[in-house]
Short mmCIF file of C-alpha atoms and ligand atoms in Angstrom, two decimals:
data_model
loop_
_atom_site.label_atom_id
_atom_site.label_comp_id
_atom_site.label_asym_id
_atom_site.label_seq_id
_atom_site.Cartn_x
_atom_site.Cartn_y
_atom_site.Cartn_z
CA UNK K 1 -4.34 4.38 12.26
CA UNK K 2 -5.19 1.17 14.42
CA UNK K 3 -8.99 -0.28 14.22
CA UNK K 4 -10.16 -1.71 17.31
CA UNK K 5 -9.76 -5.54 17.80
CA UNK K 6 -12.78 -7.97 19.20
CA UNK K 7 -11.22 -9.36 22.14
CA UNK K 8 -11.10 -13.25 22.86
CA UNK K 9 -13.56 -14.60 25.70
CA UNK K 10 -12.14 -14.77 29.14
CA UNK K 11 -11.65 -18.25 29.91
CA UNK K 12 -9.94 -20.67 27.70
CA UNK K 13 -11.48 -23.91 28.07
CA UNK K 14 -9.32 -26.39 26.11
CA UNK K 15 -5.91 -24.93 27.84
CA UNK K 16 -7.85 -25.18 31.31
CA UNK K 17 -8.95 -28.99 30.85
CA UNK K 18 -5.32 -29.75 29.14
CA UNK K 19 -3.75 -27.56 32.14
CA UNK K 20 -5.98 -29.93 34.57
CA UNK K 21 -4.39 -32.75 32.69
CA UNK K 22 -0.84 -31.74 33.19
CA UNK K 23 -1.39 -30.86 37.02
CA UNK K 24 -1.56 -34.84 37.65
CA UNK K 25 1.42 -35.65 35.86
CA UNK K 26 3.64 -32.77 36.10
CA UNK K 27 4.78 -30.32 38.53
CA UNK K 28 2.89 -27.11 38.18
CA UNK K 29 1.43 -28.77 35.07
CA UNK K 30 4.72 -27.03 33.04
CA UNK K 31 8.23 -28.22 32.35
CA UNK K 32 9.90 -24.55 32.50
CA UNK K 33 8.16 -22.59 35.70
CA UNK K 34 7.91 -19.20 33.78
CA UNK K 35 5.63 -20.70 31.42
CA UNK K 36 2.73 -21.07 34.51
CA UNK K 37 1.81 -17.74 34.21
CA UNK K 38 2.54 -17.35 37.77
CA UNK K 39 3.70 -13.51 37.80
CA UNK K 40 0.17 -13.04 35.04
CA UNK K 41 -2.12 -14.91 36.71
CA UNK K 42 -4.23 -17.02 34.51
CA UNK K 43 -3.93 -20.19 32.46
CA UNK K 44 -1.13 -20.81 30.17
CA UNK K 45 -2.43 -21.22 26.64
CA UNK K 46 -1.01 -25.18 25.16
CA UNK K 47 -0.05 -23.92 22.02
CA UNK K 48 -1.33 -26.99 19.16
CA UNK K 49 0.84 -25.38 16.09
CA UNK K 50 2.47 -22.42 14.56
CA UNK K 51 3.65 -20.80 11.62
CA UNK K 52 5.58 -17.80 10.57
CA UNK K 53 4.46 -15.04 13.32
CA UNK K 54 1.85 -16.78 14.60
CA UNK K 55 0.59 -20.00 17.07
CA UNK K 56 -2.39 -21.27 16.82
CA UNK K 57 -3.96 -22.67 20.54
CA UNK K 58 -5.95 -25.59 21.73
CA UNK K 59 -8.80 -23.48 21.75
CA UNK K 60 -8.34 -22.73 17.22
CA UNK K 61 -7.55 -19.18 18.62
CA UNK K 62 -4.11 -17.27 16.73
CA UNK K 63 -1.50 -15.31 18.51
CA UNK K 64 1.60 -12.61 17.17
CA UNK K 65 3.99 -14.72 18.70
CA UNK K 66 6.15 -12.46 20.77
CA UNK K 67 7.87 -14.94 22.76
CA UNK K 68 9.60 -16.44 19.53
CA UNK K 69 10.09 -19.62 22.26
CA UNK K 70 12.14 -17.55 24.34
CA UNK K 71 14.28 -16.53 21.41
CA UNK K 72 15.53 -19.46 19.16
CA UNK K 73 12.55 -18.78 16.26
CA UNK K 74 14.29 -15.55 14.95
CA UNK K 75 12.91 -17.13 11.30
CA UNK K 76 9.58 -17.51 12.74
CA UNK K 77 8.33 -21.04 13.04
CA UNK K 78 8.07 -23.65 10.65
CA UNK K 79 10.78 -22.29 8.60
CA UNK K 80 11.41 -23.78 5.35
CA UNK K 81 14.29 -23.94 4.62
CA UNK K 82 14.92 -25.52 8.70
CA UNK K 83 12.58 -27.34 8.09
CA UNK K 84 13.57 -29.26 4.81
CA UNK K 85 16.98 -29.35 6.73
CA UNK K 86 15.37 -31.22 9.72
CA UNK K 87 13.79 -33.41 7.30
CA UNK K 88 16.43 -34.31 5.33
CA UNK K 89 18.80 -35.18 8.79
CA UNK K 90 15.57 -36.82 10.39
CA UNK K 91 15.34 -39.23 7.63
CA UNK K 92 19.13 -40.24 7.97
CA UNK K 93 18.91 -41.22 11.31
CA UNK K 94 18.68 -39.27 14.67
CA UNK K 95 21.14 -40.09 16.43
CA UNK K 96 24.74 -42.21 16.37
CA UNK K 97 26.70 -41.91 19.15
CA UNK K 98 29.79 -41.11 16.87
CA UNK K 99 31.00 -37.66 15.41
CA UNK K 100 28.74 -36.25 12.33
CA UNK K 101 29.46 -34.36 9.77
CA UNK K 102 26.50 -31.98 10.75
CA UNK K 103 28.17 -31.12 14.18
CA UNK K 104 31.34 -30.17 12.37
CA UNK K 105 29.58 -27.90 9.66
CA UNK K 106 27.38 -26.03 12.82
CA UNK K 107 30.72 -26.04 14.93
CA UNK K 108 32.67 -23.80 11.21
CA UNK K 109 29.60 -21.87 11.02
CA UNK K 110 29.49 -20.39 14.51
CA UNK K 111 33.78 -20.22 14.73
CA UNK K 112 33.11 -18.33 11.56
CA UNK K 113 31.36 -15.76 12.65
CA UNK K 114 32.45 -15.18 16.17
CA UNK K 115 35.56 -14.26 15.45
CA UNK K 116 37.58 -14.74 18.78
CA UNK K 117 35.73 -18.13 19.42
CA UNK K 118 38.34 -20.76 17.71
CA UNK K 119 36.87 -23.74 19.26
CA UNK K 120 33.29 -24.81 20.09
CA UNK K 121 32.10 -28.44 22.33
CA UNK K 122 28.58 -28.73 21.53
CA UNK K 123 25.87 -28.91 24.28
CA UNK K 124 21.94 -29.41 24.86
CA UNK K 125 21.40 -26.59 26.44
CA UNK K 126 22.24 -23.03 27.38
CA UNK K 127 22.24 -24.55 31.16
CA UNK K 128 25.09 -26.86 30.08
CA UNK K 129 26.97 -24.41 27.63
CA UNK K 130 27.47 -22.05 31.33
CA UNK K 131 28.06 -25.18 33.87
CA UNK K 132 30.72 -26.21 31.33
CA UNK K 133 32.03 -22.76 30.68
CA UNK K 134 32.35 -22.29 34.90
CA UNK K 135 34.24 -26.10 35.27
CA UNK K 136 36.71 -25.47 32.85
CA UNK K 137 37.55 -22.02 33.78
CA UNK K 138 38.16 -23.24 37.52
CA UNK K 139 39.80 -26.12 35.89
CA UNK K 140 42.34 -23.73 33.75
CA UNK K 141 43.10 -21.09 36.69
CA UNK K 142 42.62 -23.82 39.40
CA UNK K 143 40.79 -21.24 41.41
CA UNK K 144 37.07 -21.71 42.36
CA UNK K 145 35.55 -18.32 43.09
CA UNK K 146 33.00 -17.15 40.27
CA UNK K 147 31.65 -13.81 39.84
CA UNK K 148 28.24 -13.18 38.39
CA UNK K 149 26.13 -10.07 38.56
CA UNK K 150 22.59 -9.79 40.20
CA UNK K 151 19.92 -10.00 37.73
CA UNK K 152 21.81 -12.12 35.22
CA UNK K 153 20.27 -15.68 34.56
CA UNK K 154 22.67 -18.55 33.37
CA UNK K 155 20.50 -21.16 33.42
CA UNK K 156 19.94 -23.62 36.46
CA UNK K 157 23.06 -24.13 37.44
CA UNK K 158 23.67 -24.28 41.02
CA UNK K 159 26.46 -22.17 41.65
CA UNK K 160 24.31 -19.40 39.44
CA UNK K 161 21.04 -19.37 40.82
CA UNK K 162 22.13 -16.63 43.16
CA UNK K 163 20.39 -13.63 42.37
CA UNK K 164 19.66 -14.38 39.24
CA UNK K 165 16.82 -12.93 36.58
CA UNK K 166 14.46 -14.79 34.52
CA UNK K 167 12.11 -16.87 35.94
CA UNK K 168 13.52 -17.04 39.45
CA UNK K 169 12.83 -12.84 39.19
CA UNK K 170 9.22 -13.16 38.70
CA UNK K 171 8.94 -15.82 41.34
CA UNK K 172 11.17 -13.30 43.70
CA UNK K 173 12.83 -15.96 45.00
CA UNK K 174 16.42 -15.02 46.34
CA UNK K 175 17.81 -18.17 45.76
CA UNK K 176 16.57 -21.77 44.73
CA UNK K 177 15.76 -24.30 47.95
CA UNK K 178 18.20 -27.50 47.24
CA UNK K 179 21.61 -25.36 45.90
CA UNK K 180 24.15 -25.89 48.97
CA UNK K 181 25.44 -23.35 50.43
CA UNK K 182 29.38 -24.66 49.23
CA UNK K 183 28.10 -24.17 45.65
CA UNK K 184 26.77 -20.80 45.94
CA UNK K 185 29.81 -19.93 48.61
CA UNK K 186 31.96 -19.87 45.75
CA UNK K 187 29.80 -17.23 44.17
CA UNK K 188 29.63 -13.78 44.40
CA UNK K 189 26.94 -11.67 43.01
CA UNK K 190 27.96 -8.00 42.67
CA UNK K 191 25.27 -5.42 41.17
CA UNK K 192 25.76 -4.88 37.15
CA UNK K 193 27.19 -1.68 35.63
CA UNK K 194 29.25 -1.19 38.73
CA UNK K 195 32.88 -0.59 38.04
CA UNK K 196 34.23 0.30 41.43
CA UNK K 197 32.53 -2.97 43.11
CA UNK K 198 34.16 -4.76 41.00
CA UNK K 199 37.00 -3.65 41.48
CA UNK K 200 36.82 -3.27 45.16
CA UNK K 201 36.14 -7.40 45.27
CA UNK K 202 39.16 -7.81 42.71
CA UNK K 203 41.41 -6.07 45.38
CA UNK K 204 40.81 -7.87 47.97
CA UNK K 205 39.97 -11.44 46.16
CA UNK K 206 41.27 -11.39 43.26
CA UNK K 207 43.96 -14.26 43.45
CA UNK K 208 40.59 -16.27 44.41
CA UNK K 209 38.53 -15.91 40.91
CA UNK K 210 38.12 -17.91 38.63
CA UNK K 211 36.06 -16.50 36.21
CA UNK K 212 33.87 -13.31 35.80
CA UNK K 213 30.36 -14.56 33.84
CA UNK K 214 28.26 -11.83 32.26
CA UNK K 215 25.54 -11.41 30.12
CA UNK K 216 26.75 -10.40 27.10
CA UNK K 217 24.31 -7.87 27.60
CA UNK K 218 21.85 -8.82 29.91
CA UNK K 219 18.20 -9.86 28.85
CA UNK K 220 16.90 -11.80 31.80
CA UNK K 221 15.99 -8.53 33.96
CA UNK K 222 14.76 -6.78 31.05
CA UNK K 223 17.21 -5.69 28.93
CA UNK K 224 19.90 -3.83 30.77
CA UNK K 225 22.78 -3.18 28.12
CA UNK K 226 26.31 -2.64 29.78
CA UNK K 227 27.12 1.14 29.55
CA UNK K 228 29.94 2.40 27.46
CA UNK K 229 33.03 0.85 29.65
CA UNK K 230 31.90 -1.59 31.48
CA UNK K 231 32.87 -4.41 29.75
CA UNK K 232 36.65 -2.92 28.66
CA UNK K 233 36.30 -2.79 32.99
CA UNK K 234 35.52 -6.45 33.05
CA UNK K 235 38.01 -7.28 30.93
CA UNK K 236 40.55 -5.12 32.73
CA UNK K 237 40.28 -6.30 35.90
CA UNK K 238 40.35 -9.79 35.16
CA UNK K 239 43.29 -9.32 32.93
CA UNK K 240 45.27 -8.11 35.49
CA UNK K 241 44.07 -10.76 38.07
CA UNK K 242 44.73 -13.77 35.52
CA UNK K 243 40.56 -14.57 36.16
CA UNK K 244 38.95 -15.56 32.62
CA UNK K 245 35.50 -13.37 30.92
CA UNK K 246 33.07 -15.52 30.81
CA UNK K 247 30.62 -13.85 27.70
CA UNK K 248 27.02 -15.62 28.02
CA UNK K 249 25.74 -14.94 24.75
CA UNK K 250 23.00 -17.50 24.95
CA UNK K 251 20.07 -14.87 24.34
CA UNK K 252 22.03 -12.79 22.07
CA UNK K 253 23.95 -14.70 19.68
CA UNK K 254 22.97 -14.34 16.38
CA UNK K 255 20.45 -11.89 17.43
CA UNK K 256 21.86 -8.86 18.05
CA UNK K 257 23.86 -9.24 15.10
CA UNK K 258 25.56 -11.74 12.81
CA UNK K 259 27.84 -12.06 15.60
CA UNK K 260 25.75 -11.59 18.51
CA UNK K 261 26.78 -8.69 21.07
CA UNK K 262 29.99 -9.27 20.75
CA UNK K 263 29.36 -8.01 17.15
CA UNK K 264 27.25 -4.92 18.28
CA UNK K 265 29.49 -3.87 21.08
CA UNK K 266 32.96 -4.85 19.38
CA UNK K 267 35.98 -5.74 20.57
CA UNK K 268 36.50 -4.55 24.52
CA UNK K 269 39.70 -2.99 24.86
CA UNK K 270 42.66 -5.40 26.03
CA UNK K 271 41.04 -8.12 23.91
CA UNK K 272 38.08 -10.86 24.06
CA UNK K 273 36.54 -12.20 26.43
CA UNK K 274 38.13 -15.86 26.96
CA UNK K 275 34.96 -17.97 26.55
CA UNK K 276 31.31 -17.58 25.17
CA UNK K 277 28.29 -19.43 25.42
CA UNK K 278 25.84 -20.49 22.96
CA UNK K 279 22.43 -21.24 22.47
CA UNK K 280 18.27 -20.39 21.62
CA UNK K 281 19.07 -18.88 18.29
CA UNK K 282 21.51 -21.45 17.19
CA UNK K 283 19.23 -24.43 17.44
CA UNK K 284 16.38 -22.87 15.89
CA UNK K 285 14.42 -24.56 18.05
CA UNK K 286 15.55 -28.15 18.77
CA UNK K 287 17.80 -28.68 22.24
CA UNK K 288 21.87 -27.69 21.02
CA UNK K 289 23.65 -24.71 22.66
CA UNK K 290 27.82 -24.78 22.80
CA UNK K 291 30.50 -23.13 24.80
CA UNK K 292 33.70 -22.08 22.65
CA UNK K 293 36.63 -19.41 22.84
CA UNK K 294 40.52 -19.69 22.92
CA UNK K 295 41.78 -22.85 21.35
CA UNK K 296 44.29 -22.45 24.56
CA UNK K 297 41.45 -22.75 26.66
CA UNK K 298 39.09 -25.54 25.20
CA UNK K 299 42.28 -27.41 24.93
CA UNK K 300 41.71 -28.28 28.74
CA UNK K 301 38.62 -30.24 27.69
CA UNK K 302 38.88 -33.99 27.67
CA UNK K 303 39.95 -36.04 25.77
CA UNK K 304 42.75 -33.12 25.24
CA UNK K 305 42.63 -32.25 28.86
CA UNK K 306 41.98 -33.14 32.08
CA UNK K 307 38.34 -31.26 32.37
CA UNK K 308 35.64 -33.87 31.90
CA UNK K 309 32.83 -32.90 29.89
CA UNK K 310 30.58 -34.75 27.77
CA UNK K 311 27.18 -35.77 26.67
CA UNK K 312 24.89 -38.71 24.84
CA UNK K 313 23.18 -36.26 22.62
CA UNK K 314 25.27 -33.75 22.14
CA UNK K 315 26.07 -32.44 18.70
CA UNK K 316 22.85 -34.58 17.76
CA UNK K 317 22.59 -35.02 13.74
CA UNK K 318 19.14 -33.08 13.37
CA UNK K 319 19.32 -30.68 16.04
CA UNK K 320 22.82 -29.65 14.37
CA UNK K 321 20.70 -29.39 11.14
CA UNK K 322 17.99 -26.76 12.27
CA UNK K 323 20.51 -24.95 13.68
CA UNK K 324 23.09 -24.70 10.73
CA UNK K 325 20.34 -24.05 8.54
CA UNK K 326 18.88 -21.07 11.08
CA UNK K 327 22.37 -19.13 11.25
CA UNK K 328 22.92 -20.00 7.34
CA UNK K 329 19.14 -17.97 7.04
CA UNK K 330 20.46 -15.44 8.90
CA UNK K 331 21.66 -12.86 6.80
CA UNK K 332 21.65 -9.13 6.87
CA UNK K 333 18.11 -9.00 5.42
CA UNK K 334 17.11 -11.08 8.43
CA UNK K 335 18.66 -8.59 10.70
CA UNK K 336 17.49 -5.36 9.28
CA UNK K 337 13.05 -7.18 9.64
CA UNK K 338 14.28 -7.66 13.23
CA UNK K 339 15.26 -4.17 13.36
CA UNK K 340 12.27 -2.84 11.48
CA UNK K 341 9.66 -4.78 12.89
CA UNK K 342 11.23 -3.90 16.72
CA UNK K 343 11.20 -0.44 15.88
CA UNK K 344 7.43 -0.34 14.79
CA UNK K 345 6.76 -2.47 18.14
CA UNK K 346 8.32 -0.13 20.17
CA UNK K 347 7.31 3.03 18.77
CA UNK K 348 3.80 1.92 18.78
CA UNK K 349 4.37 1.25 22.84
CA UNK K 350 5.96 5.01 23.49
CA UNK K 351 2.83 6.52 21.34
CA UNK K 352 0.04 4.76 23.26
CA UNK K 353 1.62 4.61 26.40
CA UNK K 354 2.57 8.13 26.05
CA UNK K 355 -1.36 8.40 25.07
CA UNK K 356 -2.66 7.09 28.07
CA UNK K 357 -0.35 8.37 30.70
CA UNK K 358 0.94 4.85 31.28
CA UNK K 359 4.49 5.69 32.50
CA UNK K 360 7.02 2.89 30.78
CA UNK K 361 11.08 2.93 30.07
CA UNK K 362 12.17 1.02 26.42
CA UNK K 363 15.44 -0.14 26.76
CA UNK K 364 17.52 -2.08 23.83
CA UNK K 365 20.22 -4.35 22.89
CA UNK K 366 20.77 -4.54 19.10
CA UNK K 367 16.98 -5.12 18.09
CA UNK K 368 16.47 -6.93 21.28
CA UNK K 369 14.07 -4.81 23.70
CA UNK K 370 12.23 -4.60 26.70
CA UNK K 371 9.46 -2.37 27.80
CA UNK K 372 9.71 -1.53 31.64
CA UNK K 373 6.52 -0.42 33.38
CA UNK K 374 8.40 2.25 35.15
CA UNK K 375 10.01 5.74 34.50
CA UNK K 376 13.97 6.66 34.35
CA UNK K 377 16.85 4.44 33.21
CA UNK K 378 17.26 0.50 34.01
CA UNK K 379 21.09 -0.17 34.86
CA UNK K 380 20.49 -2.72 37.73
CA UNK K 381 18.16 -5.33 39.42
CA UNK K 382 17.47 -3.40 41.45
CA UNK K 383 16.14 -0.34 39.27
CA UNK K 384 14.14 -3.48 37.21
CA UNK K 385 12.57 -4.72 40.19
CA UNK K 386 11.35 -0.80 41.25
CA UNK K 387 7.99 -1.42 38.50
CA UNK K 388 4.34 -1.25 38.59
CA UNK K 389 4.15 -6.00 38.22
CA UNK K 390 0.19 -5.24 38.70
CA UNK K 391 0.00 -3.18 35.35
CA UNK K 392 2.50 -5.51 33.39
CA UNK K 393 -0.01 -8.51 34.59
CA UNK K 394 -3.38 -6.71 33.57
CA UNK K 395 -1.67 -5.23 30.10
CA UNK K 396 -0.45 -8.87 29.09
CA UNK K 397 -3.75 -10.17 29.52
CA UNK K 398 -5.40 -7.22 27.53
CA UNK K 399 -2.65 -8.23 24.84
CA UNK K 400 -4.18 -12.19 25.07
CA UNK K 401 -7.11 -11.17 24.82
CA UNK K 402 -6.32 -9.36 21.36
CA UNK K 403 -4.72 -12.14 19.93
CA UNK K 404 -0.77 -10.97 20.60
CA UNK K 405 1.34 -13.43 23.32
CA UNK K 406 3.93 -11.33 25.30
CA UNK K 407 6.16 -13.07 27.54
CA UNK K 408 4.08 -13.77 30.90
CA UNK K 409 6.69 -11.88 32.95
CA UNK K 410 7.70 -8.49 32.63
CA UNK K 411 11.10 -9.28 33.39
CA UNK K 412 11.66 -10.49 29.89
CA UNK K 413 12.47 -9.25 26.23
CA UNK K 414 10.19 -9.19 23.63
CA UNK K 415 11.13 -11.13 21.03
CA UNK K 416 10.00 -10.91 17.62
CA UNK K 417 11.35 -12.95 14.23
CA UNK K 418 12.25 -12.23 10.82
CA UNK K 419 8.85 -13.68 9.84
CA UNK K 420 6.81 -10.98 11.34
CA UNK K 421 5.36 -9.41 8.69
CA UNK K 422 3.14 -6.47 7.82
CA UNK K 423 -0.42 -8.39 9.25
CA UNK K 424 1.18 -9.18 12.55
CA UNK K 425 2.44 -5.96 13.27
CA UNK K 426 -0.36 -4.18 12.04
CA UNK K 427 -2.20 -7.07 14.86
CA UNK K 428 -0.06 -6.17 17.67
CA UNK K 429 -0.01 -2.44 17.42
CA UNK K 430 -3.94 -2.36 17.15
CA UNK K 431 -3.72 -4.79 20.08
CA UNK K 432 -1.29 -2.18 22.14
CA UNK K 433 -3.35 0.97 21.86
CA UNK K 434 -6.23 -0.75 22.97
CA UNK K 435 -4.62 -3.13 25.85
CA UNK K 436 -2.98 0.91 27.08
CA UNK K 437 -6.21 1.93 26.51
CA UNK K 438 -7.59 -0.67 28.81
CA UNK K 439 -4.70 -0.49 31.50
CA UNK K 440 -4.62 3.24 32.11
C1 LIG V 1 18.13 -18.95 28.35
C2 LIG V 1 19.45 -18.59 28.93
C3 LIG V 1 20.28 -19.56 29.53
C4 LIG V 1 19.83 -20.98 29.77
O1 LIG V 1 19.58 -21.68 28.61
P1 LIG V 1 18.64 -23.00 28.68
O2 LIG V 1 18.72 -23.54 27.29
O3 LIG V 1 17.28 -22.52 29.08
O4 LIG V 1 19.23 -23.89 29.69
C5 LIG V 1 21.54 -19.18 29.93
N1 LIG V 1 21.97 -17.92 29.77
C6 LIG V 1 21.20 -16.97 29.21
C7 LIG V 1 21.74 -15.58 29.05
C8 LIG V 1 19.91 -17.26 28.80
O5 LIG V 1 19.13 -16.30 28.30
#
């Protein structure tokens, strides 16, 4: 079965001194909070390189990658066929300031397999993709409420920060200091995978809303999949209140499927939802994400329309490139490793948790999955936030230790590539039974 692994010292001198380093010169010594190991306790490892499965840190020690950068390196890292791609555009220039070819040709790819999104405007960030989404649905209805559900992260924005999952769950913070109240005033957070509140707040505000914004199915609390009806619900009521579905698909495009959730869950019943938004996978690592949907719709955008949106890099020639050549390397093949190597992930977790009386909930979207440290079924925040943090912290650092890097929160996927072959798995399940062994 699994052989024991020698576990990696305790400290981790070279990430400490560089961590010391970065404490001068930037906030927290991180540019994205959740990487400061704050839930874990510890010091984040400064990753030097990586390849395939695996990073290599300051300190020459390799890790299974199972953050996969937060998603985008569903080919693993250092792909190369991205990477001649990247090489290719880099050596043409980086950037123009004028329309590419590239942004075109990654603009047809993701029309092309999304089927109800007819238009795309390219962004440099999933944080963008939503704040543009929200402006021009308020600028089409010419309503300002926006609905979002507690637990679902869209990025930074302002008027989303309320209740949302991701980092600002693992720092429990209700809100972010700085957003004004007028910008979250105009949003209301309801609790996810419940029908009648939504429709309660759609009775009695309805002529309000603007938009409804959803993850697709949500991955920032865990992963909390929408049960059977709840989106043909969202897309009911806001049918019949003339609000636009808003489809966040920034975690799950091109991962759940070829076409993302959308392509999992199919089409809800009374028809699409009215805009999506893009990102992680589709720039397979460099900064693009895109928001996209009825041609009706984007038409509102300037220079068509009257909705201002723009950006200096945006559709940028070799961040286009690694991300057409990531979706074009995304076949079925690529989807049924995810699948297999998720499965043998997962499996391995119910067996030695199950071992060791470690009580746990696995809960999936597609091949995308989450392990709770808890018992009984996730359909809310609030049933995410009722789990044993203490455990998560002391099995992720038993996992370190072994040479396998979870996310450091355990509010977060698990995200494994296309590139994880038989050596890392075989790593990471050795690494499991032992960490359950040593968390029990
Ligand atoms: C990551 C994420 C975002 C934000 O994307 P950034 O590129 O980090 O700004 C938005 N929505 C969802 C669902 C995400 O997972």
């Amino acid at each position: 079965m699994t052989s024991p692994v020698t576990p990696y010292p305790l400290d981790a001198p070279a990430s400490e001194q560089l961590l010391g380093r970065a404490r001068q010169v930037i906030p927290g010594g991180v540019n994205s909070p959740v990487r400061a190991f704050r839930s874990v306790g510890g010091t984040p490892r400064f990753m030097e390189r990586a390849h395939g499965p695996w990073l290599w840190d300051a300190d020459g020690r390799r890790y299974v990658d199972l953050v996969c950068s937060w998603g985008p390196m569903i080919l693993g890292h250092a792909h190369p066929d991205v990477l001649a791609a990247v090489t290719q555009a880099a050596g043409e220039g980086f950037s123009f300031g004028t329309p590419t070819a590239r942004e075109v040709a990654l603009a047809e790819e993701i029309v092309s397999r999304v089927e109800p999104v007819e238009q795309v405007r390219l962004v440099n960030s999933g944080t963008e993709a939503t704040m543009s989404a929200l402006r021009l649905a308020r600028g089409f209805t010419g309503r300002s409420v926006v609905v979002k559900f507690a637990g679902c992260y869209h990025g930074h924005v302002d008027a989303l920060l309320a209740q949302a999952g991701s980092g600002v769950a693992t720092f429990a913070l209700p809100d972010s200091a700085g957003v004004p109240q007028s910008a979250a005033g105009e949003t209301v957070v309801l609790p996810y995978n419940d029908v009648p509140a939504l429709e309660q707040l759609f009775a009695e505000r309805g002529d309000q809303i603007a938009a409804v914004i959803t993850e697709a199915a949500p991955g920032n609390m865990g992963v909390v999949p929408p049960e059977p009806g709840f989106t043909d619900a969202l897309r009911r009521v806001t049918l019949e209140h003339d609000a636009l579905l808003i489809s966040d698909e920034v975690m799950t495009g091109f991962r759940c499927s070829r076409a993302g959730w959308f392509g999992l869950e199919g089409m809800p019943q009374g028809g699409a939802p009215d805009l999506f938004t893009f990102g992680k996978v589709m720039g397979g690592g460099f900064p693009t994400a895109a928001f996209g949907g009825r041609a009706e719709v984007m038409a509102m955008l300037a220079p068509e329309g009257p909705v201002y949106q723009a950006g200096t890099l945006s559709g940028n020639p070799v961040a286009s490139a690694a991300g057409l050549a990531t979706l074009q390397a995304c076949t079925d093949q690529t989807y049924r490793r995810l699948d297999q190597v998720s499965q043998a992930l997962a499996g391995a977790v119910t067996e030695s948790f199950t071992r060791h009386g470690i009580p746990h909930r696995i809960q999936w979207a597609g091949s995308m999955f989450s392990v709770f440290f808890r018992e009984g079924a996730v359909r809310s925040y609030t049933d995410a936030q009722a789990q044993d943090q203490e455990r998560f912290a002391r099995f992720f650092h038993a996992m370190l230790r072994r040479g396998v890097h979870l996310p450091p929160s355990c509010y977060e996927a698990w995200f494994v590539s296309a590139a994880h072959g038989d050596e890392a798995v075989e790593v990471a399940i050795a690494a499991i039974e032992d960490s359950a062994a040593e968390v029990a």
